[in-house]
Coordinates of C-alpha atoms and ligand atoms in Angstrom, one line a residue:
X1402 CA 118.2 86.6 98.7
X1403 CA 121.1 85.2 100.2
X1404 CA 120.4 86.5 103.4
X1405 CA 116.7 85.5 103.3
X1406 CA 114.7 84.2 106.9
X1407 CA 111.9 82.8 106.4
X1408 CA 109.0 82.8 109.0
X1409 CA 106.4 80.1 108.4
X1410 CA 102.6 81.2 110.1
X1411 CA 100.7 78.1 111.0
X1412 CA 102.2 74.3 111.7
X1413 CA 99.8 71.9 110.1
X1414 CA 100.3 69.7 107.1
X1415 CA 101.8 72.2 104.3
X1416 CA 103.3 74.6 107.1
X1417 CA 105.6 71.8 108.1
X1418 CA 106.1 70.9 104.3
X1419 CA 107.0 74.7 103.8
X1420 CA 109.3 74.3 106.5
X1421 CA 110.9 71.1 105.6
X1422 CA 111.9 72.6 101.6
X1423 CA 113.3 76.2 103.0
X1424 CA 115.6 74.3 105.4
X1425 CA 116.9 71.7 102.9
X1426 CA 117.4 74.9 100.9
X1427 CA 119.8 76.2 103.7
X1428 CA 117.7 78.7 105.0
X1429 CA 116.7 79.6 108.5
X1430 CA 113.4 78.8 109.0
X1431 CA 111.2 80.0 111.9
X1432 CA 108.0 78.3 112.5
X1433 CA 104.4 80.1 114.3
X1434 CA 101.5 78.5 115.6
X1435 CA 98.7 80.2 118.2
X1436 CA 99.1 76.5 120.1
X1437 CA 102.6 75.8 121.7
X1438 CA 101.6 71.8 121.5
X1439 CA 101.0 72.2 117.8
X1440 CA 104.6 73.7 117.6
X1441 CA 105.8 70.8 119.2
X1442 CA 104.0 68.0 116.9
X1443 CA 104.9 69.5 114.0
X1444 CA 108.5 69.3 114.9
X1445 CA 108.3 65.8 116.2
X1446 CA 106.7 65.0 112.6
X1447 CA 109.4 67.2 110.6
X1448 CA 112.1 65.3 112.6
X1449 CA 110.8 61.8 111.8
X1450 CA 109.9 62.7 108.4
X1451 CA 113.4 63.8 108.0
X1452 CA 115.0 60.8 109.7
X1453 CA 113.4 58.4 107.2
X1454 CA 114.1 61.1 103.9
X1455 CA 117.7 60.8 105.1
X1456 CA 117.9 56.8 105.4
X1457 CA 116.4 56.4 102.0
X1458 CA 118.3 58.5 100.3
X1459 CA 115.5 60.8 99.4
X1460 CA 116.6 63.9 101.9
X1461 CA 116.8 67.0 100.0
X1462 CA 119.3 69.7 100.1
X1463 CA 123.1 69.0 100.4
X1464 CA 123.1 69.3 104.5
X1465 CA 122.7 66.4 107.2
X1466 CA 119.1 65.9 108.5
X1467 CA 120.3 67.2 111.9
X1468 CA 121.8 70.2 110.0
X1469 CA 118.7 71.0 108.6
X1470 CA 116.4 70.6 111.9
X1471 CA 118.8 73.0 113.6
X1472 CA 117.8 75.6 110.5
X1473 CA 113.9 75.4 112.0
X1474 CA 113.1 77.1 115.4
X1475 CA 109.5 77.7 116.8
X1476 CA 107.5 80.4 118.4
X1477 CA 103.9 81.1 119.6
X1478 CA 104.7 85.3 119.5
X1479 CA 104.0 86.6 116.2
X1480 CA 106.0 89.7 116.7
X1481 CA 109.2 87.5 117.5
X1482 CA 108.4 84.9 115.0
X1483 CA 108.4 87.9 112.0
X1484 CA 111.2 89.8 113.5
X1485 CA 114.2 89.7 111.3
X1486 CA 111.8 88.3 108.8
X1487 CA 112.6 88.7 104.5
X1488 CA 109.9 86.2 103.6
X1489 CA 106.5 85.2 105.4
X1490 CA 104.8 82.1 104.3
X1491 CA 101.2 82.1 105.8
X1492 CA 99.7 78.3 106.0
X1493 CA 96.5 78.8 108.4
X1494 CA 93.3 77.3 107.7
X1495 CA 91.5 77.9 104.4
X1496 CA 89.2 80.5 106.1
X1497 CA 89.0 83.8 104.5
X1498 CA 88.3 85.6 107.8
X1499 CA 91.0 84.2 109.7
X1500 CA 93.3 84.7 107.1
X1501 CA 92.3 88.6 106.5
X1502 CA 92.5 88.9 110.6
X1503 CA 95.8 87.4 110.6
X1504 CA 97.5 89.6 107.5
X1505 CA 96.0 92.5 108.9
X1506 CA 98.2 91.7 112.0
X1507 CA 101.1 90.9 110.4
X1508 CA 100.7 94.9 108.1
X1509 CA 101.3 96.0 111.6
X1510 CA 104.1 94.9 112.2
X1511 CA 106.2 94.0 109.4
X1512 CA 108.5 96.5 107.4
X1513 CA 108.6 97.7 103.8
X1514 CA 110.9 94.9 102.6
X1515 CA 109.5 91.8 103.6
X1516 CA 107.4 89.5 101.4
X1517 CA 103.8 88.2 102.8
X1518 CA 102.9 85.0 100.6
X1519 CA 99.7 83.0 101.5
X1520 CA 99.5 79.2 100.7
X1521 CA 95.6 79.4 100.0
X1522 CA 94.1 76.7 97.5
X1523 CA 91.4 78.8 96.5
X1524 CA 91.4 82.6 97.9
X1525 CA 91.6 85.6 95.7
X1526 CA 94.2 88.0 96.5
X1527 CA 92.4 90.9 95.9
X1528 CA 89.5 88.9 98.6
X1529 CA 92.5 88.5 100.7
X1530 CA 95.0 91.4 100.4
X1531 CA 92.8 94.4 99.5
X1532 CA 92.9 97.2 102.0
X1533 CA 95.9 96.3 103.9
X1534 CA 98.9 98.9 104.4
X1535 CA 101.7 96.6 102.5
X1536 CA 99.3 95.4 99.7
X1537 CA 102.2 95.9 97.0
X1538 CA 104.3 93.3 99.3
X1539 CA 101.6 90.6 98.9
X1540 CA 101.2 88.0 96.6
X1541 CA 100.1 84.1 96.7
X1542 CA 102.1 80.9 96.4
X1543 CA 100.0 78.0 96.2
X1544 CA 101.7 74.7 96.6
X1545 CA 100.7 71.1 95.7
X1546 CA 100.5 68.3 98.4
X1547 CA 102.8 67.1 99.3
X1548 CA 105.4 70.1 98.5
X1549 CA 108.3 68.0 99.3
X1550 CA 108.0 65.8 96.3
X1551 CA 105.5 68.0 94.2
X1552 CA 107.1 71.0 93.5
X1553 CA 104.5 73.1 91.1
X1554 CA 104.4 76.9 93.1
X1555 CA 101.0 78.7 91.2
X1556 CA 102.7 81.9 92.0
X1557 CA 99.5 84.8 92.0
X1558 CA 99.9 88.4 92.5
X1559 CA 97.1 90.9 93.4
X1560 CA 96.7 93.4 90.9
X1561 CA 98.8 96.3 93.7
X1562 CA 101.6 93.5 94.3
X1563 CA 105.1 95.3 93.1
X1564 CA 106.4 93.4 90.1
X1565 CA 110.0 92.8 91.9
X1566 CA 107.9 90.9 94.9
X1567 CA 106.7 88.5 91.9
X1568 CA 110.4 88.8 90.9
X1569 CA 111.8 87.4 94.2
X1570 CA 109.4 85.4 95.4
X1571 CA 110.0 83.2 91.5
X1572 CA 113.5 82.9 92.3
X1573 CA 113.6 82.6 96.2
X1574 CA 111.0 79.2 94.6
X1575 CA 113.8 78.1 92.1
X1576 CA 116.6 78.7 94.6
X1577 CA 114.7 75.7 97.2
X1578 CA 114.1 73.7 94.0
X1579 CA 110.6 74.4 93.6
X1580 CA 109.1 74.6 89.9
X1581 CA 107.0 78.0 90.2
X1582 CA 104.7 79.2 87.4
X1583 CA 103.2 82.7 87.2
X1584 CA 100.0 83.9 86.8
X1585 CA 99.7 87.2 85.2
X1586 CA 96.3 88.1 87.1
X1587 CA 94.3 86.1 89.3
X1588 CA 91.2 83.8 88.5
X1589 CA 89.2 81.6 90.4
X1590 CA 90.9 78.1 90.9
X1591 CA 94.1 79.4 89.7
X1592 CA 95.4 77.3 86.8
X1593 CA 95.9 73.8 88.8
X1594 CA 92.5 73.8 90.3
X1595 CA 90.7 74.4 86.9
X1596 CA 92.7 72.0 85.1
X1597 CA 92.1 70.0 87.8
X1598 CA 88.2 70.4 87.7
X1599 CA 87.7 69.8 84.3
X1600 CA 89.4 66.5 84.3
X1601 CA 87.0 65.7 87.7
X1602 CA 83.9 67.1 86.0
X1603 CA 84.3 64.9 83.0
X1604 CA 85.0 62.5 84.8
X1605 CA 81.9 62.6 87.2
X1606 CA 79.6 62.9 84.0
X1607 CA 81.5 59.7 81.9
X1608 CA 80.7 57.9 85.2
X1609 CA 77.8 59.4 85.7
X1610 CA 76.3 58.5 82.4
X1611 CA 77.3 54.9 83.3
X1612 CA 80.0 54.8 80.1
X1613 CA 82.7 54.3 82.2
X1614 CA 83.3 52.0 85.7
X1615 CA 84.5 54.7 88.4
X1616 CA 87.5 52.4 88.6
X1617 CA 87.9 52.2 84.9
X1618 CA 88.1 55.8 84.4
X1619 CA 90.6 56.4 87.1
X1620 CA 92.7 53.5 84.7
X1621 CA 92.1 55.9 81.7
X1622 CA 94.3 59.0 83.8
X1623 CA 97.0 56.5 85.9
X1624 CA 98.0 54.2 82.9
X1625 CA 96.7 56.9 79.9
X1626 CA 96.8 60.5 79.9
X1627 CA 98.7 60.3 83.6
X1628 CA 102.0 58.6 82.0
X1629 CA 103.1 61.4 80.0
X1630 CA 101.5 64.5 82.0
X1631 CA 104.2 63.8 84.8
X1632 CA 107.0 64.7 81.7
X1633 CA 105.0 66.9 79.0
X1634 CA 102.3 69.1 79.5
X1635 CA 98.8 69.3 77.2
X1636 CA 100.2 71.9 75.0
X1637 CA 103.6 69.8 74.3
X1638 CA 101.4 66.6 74.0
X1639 CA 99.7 68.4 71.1
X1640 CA 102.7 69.4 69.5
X1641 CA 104.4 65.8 69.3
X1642 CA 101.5 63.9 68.5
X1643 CA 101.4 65.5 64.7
X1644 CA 104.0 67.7 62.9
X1645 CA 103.7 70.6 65.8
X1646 CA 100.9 72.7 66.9
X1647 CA 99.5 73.6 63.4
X1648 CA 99.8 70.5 62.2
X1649 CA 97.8 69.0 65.4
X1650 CA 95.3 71.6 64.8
X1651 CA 94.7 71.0 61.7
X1652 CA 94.0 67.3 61.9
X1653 CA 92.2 67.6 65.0
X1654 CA 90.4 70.7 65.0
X1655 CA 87.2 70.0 64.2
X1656 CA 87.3 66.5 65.5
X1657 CA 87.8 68.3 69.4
X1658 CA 84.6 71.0 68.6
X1659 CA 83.0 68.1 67.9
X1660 CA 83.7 66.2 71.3
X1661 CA 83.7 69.4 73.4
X1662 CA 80.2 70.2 72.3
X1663 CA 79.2 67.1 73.6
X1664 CA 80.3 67.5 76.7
X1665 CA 77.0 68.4 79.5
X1666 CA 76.6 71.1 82.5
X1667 CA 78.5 71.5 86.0
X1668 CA 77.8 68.1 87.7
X1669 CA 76.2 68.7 91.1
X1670 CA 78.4 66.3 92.9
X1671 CA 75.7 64.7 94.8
X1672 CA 73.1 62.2 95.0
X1673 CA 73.3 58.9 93.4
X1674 CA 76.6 59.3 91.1
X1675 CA 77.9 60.1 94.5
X1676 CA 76.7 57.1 96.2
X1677 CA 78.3 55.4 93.2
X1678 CA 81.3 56.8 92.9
X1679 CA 82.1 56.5 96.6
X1680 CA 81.0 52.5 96.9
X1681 CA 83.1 51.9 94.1
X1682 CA 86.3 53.9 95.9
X1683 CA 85.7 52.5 99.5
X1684 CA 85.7 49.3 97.8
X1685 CA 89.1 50.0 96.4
X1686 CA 90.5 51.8 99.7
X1687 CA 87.9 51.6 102.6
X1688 CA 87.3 55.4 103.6
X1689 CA 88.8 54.7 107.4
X1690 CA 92.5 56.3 108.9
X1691 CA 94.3 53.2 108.7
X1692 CA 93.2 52.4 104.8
X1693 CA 93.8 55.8 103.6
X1694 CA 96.6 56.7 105.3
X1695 CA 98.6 53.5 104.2
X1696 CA 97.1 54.5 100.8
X1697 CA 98.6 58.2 101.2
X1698 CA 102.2 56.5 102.1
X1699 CA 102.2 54.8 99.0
X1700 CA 100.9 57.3 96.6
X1701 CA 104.2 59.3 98.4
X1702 CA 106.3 56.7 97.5
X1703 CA 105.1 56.8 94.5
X1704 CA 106.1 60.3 94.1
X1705 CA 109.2 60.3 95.8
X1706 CA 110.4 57.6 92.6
X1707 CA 108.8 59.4 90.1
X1708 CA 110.5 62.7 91.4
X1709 CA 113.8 61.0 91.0
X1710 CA 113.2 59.6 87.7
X1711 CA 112.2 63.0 86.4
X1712 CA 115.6 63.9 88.2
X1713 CA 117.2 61.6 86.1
X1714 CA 115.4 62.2 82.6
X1715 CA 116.2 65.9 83.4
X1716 CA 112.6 66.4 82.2
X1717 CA 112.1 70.0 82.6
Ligands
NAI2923 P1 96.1 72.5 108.7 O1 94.8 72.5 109.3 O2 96.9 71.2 108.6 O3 97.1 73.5 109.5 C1 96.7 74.8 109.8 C2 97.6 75.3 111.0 O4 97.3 76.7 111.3 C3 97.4 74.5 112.3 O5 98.7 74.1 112.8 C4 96.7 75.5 113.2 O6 97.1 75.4 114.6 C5 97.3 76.8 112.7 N1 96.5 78.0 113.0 C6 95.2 78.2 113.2 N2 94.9 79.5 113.5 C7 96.1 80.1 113.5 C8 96.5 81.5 113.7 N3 95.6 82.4 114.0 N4 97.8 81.8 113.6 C9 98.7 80.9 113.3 N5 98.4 79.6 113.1 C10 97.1 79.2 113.2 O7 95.9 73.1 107.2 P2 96.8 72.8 105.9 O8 96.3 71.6 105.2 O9 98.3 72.8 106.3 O10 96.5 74.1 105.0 C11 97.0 75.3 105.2 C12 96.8 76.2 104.0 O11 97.5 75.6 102.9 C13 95.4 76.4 103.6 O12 95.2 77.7 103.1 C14 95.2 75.4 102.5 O13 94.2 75.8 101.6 C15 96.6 75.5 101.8 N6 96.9 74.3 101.0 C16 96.6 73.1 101.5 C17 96.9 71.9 100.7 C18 96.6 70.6 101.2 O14 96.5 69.6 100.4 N7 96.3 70.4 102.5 C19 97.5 72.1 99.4 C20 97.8 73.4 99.0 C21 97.5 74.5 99.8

């Protein structure tokens, strides 16, 4: 791995976040877009992002800001972008056709060696990868936004993927810093996503059913469950909060079937719990740029301190 370039396809939000972690890793980074003014916003962004990382103290890596920007070239050629390539991190649009189109380019050109890993939230490998010459080289690795401060990689093979490219692409994740977890076969939604939609669904209903404020509920995850899931998982949680696992399970068995049957269908995510939840959130953060961008920069600040006390509580 030590001699590992990596070539980043598509500049938008998590392409340039992509970029940002391999280069404060030390590695050479390369960065593709189809649009040559893309390329150039993107590395306008990275540089000013860097800037204010390095003034606050929050830059990672060991190397200058400048040190790292020189790391990340651009190019609008994909055959120049991949060339010299050991690791290809696509980060297009969530579009199943343009990312098939664009994997099927890169099998053409790319050697036996290199590893092509999609960023996709939601795509199958075996939707995305099936068919394609260097299938065994392919695998996903799903970020969280922002990377940078979020460092969960779901990392999802297809089921032809060659266990050492799972190997690699684990530790070429723990070598930038990033906290990877591997799925042993795919499934819709990955493991985030589904964790992720449960809490939502329940959510939506609680609210739904008019038990909860939509404000009040989103109290019940940032001062409740929230405060502890940023240190121990669900599974730890259940093992402290009695005498271990057993122990939990045997006090709270039954008391869990009990809730979970209560729980009602797939919300539709529409309609008049729609209308209600979204009043209650513009009212909260207006749904314009200006309000939910300065809303964004301080749920990132947020992160960037809670990053550095897990740092410091050496948490994992
Ligand atoms: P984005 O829309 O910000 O960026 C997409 C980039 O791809 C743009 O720079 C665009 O010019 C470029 N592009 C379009 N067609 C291309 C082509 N044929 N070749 C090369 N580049 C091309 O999208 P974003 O948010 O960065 O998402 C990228 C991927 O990351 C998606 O698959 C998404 O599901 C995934 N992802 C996104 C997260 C998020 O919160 N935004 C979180 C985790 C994963």
């Amino acid at each position: 791995m030590e001699s590992t370039r990596v070539t980043i396809v598509g500049s938008g939000l998590i392409g340039r976040s992509w970029a940002m972690v391999f280069a404060a890793g030390g590695f050479k980074v390369k960065l593709y877009d189809i649009a040559q003014q893309q390329l150039t916003t993107a590395l306008e962004n990275i540089r000013k992002q860097m800037k204010e990382l390095e003034e606050s103290g929050f830059l990672k890596g060991t190397l200058s800001a400048e040190k790292q920007l020189a790391l990340i070239s651009v190019c609008t050629d994909l055959k120049d972008a991949v060339e010299g390539a050991t690791f290809i991190q696509e980060c297009t649009p969530e579009n199943l056709d343009l990312k098939k189109k664009i994997f099927s380019q890169l099998d053409l050109i790319v050697d036996d060696s290199v590893i092509l890993s999609s960023s996709t939230s939601c795509l199958l490998p075996s939707k995305l990868f099936t068919g394609l010459k260097h299938v065994k080289q392919c695998i996903v690795s799903h970020p969280v936004n922002p990377p940078y401060f979020v460092p969960l990689v779901e990392i999802v093979p297809h089921p032809e993927t060659d266990p050492s490219v799972t190997e690699r692409t684990y530790a070429l994740m723990k070598k930038i810093g990033q906290s990877p977890v591997k799925l042993n076969r795919e499934i819709e939604g990955f493991v985030l996503n589904r964790l992720q939609y449960a809490v939502i669904s329940e959510a939506w209903r609680l609210v739904g059913e008019g038990v909860i404020s939509p404000t009040d509920l989103d109290v019940v995850m940032s001062d409740g469950l929230g405060m502890r899931y940023a240190f121990i998982g669900p599974l730890e949680t259940m093992h402290l909060n009695a005498e271990g696992i057993s122990n939990y399970c045997e006090r709270y068995r039954e008391g869990m079937k009990l809730v979970l049957n209560t729980f009602g269908p797939v919300p539709e995510f529409s309609g008049e719990i729609e209308q209600k939840i979204s009043q209650a959130m513009s009212e909260k953060v207006p749904a314009v740029p200006k309000h939910l961008g300065a809303r964004r920069e301080w749920r990132d600040d947020c992160l960037i301190g809670l990053a550095k006390l897990k740092k410091q509580m050496k948490s994992n």
